[in-house]
XYZ file of C-alpha atoms in Angstrom:
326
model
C 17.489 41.055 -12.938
C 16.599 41.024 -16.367
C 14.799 37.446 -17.977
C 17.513 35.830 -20.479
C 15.966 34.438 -23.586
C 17.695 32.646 -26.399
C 16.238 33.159 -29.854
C 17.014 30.944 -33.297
C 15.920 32.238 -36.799
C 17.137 35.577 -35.463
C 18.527 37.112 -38.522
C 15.093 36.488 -40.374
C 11.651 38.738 -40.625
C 9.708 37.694 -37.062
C 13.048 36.834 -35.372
C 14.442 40.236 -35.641
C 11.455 41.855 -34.464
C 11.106 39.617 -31.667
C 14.775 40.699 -30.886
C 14.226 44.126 -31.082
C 10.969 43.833 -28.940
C 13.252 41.941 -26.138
C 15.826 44.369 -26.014
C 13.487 47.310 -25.591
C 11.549 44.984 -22.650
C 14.937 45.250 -21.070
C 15.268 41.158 -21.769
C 19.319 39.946 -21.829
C 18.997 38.171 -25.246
C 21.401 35.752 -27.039
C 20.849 34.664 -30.815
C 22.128 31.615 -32.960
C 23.362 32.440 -36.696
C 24.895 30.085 -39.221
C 28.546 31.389 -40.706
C 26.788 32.340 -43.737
C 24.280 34.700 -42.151
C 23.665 38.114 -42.534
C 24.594 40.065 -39.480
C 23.477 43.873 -40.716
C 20.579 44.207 -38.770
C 21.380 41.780 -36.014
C 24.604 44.050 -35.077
C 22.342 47.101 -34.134
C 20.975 45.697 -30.973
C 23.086 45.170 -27.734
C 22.730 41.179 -27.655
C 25.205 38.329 -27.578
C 26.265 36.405 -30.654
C 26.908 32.881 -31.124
C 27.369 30.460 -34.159
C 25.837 27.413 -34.666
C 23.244 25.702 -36.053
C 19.963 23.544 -35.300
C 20.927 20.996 -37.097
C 24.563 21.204 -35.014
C 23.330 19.594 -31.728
C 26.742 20.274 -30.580
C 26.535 23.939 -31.293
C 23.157 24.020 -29.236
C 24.965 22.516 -26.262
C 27.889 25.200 -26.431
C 25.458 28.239 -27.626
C 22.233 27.540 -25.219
C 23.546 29.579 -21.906
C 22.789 26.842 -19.190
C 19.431 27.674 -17.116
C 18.275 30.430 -19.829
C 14.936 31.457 -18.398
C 13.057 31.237 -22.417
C 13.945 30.120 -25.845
C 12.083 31.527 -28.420
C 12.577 28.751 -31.660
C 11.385 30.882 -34.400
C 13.612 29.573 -37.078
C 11.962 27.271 -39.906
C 12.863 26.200 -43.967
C 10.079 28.093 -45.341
C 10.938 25.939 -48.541
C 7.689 25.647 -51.192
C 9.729 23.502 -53.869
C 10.023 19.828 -53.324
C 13.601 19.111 -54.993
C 14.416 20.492 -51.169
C 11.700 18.550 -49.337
C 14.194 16.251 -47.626
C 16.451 19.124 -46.275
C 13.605 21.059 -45.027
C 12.700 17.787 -42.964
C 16.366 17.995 -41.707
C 15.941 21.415 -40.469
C 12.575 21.962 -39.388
C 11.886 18.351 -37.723
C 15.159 17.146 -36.463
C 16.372 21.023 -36.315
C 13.486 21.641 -34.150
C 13.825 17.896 -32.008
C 17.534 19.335 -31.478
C 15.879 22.560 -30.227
C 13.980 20.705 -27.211
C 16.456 18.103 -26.300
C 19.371 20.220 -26.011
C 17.178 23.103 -24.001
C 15.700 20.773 -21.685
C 19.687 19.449 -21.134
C 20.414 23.053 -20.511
C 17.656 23.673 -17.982
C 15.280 26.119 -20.383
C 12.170 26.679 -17.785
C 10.019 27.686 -21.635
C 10.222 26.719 -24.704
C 8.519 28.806 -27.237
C 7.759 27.502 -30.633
C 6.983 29.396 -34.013
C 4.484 27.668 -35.599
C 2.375 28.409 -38.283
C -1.286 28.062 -39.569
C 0.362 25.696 -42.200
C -0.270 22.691 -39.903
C -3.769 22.369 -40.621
C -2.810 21.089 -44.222
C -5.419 21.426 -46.373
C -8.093 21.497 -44.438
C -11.098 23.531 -45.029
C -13.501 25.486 -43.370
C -13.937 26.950 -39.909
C -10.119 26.178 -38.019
C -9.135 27.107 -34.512
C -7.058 25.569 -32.151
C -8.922 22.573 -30.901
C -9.204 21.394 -34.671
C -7.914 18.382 -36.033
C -4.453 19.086 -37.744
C -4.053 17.440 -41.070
C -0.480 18.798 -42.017
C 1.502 15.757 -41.161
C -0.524 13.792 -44.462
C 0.003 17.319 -46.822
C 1.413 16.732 -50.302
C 3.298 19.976 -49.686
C 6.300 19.600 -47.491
C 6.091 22.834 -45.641
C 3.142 22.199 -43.991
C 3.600 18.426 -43.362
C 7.525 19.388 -41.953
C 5.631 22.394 -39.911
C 2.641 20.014 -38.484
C 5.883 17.490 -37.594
C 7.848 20.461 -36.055
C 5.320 21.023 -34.001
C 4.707 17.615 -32.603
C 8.420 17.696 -31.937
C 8.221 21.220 -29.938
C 5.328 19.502 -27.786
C 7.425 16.657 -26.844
C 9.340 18.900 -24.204
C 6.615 18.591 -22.166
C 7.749 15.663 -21.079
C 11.319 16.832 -20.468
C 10.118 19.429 -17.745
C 9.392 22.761 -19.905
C 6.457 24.990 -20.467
C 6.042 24.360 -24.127
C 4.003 27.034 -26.103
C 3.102 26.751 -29.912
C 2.078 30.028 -31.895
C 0.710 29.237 -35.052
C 0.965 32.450 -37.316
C -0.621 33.537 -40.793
C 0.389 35.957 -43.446
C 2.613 38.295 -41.222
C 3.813 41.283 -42.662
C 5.471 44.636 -41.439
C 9.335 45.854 -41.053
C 12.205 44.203 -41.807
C 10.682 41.789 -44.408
C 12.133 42.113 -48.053
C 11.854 38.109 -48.887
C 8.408 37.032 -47.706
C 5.602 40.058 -48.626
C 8.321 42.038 -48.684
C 9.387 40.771 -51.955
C 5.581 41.934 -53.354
C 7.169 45.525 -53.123
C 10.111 45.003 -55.359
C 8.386 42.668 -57.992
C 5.585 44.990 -58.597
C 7.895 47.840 -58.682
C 10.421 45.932 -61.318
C 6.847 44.676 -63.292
C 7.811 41.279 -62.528
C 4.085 40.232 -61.000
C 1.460 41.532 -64.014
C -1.207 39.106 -62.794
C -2.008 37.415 -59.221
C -4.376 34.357 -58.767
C -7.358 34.452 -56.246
C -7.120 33.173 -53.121
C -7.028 34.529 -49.011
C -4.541 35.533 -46.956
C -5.225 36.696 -43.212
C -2.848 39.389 -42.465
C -1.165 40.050 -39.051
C 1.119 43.172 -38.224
C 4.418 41.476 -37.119
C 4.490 44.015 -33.792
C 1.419 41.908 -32.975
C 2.698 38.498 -33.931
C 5.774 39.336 -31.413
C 4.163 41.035 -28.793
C 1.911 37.442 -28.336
C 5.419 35.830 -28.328
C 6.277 37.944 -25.029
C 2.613 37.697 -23.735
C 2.745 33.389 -24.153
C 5.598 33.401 -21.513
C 4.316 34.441 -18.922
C -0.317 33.840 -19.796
C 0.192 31.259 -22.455
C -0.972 27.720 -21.163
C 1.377 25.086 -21.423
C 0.939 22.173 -24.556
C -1.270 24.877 -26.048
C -1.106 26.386 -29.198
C -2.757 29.900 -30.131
C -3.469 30.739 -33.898
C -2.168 34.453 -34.570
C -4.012 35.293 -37.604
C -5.212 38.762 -38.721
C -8.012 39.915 -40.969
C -8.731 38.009 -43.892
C -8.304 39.722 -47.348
C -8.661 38.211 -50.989
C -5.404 37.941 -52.665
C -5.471 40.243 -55.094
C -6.469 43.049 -52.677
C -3.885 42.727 -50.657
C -1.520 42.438 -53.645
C -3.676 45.614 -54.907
C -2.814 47.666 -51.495
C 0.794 46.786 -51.766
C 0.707 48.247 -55.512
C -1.034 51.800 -53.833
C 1.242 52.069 -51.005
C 4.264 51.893 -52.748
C 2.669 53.848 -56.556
C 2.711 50.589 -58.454
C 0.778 49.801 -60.955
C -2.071 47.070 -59.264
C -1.555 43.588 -61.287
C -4.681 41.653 -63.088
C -6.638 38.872 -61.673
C -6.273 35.425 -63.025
C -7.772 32.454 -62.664
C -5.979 29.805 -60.355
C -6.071 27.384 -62.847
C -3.431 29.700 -65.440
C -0.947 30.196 -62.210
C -1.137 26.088 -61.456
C -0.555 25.498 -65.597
C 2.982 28.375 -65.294
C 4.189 26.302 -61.918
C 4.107 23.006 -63.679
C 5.973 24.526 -66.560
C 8.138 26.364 -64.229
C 9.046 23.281 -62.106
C 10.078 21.525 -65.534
C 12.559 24.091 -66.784
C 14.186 23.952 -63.007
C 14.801 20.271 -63.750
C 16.705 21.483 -66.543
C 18.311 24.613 -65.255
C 19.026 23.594 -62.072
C 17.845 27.340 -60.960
C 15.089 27.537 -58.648
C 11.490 28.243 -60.333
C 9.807 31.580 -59.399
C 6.550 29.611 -59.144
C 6.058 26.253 -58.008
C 2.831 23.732 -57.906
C 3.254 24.261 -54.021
C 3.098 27.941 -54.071
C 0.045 28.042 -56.735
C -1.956 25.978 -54.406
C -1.409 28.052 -51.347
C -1.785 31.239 -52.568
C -4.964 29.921 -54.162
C -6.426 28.977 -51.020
C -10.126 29.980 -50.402
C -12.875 28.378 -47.914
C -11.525 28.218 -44.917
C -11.661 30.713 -41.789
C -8.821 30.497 -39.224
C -10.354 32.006 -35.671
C -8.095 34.514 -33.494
C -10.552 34.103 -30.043
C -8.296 32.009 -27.924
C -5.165 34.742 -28.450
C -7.146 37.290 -28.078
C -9.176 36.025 -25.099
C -5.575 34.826 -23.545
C -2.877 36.499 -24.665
C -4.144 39.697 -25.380
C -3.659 39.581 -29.295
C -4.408 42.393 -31.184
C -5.508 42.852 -35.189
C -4.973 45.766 -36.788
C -5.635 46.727 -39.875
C -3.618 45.112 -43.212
C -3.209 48.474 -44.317
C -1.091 49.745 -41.746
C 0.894 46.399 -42.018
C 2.026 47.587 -45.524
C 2.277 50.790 -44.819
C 5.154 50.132 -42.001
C 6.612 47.386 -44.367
C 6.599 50.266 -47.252
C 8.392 52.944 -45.003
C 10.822 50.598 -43.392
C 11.957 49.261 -46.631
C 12.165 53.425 -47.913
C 13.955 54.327 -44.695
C 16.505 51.413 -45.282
C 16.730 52.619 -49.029
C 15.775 49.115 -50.554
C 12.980 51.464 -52.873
């Protein structure tokens, strides 16, 4: 009989891959979407449909099939500007305290929780799993709402569920046009002449969901597993983006001009009303350098693999050409 798994944050990047890795695994798979979502690519796998929300505790108790053998709670507010701090705490702490509650009520035997590498905060230097988080005291929301998520997502321990946390980096691959995705069409457009320094540690997203699969059944539970890939500078990676797709590779700046344009940015928003393209949030973490997130205890336990960024863009490239977005 095939293993029933609910998913939330289907109809984004990770969650439809996950989806589409369940189906082919033969899994019976139901997904949560808000009215509003986009159903395109959602509607080309054989899975069940239901509306709701994580916010909607009452949803969760209608959509979450009683004694569902995993949920997968990949949905987060991946938010970076602060006018919308206090709705990204509705969705991904309460959203996420909903999550457990309601699956433990249901009789989930797992509970698996999309992280990120966000929940360290700020910290610097040499991070794996057994070091201190310092998300929760972050002056940027994301990863202080993240670190709390994930508190929240551990708490169903308690309620009688495996609880696994994955804690992913820069993930890139198909079905992303609004995360790296996006990279493609500003470069193309000439909409990004300059990037700021900085690392990013770049996983393919058939890796990132295969681990998902793997931490049911090897992942310990009230452990988490970082999922990073191979560290790159900034500007490379924006660089191999720009080669992949025949765009022209954008300057370097320093961090310090990018920072300056945010705070600028963030000003004429509190005029307009209209989102900023850049905000003080986003400068920082793009700008991030000295720190090394380790990959041993996914690899050692759930079999993670890294490939190379390059074939990460490559597959985000073609997808996004077979789909005719470029």
């Amino acid at each position: 009989m095939a293993k029933t798994a609910f998913v939330t944050g289907g109809t984004g990047f990770i969650g439809i891959n996950l989806i589409e890795l369940l189906v082919t695994d033969g899994w019976s798979v139901t997904a949560l979407h808000r009215s509003s979502s986009d159903l395109t690519y959602l509607s080309r796998f054989p899975i069940a449909l239901v509306e709701g929300s994580i916010t909607d505790r009452e949803s969760l108790e209608q959509g979450i099939p009683q004694g569902t053998d995993v949920v997968f709670h990949v949905a987060a507010d991946t938010n970076f500007w602060s006018k919308r701090n206090a709705q990204q705490d509705v969705n991904n702490i309460d959203g996420t305290r909903n999550m457990v509650e309601v699956s433990a009520q249901q009789g989930v035997g797992t509970f698996i929780h999309t992280s990120s590498n966000a929940v360290w905060g700020r910290l610097k230097g040499r991070i794996d799993e057994e070091t201190p988080d310092e998300g929760a005291s972050s002056w940027i929301n994301y990863e202080r709402s993240k670190c709390l998520a994930e508190r929240e997502a551990f708490k169903g321990t308690k309620l009688g569920m495996k609880v696994v946390a994955l804690n992913p980096g820069e993930t890139v691959g198909p079905y992303d046009t609004a995360s790296f995705g996006r990279l493609f069409f500003l470069l193309r457009d000439g909409d990004l002449p300059a990037v700021a320094p900085g690392d990013v540690f770049v996983a393919h997203v058939h890796d990132v969901v295969r681990a998902h699969l793997e931490a049911v059944t090897k992942g310990r539970s009230g452990e988490r597993y970082l999922l990073t890939g191979q560290e790159m500078p900034f500007p490379e990676f924006v660089a191999e983006i720009a080669r992949a797709s025949g765009a022209k590779v954008p300057m370097k700046a320093p961090g310090w001009v990018f920072k300056l344009y945010a705070r600028i940015a963030v000003m004429i928003a509190a005029i307009t009303g209209k989102e900023p393209d850049v905000t003080p949030e986003m400068a920082t973490s793009m700008g991030d350098l000295g720190r090394a997130f380790v990959n041993d205890k996914a690899v050692r336990e759930l079999g993670f693999r890294v490939q190379a960024p390059e074939l990460a863009i490559r597959d985000n490239y073609d997808w996004l050409v077979s789909e005719g977005l470029l």
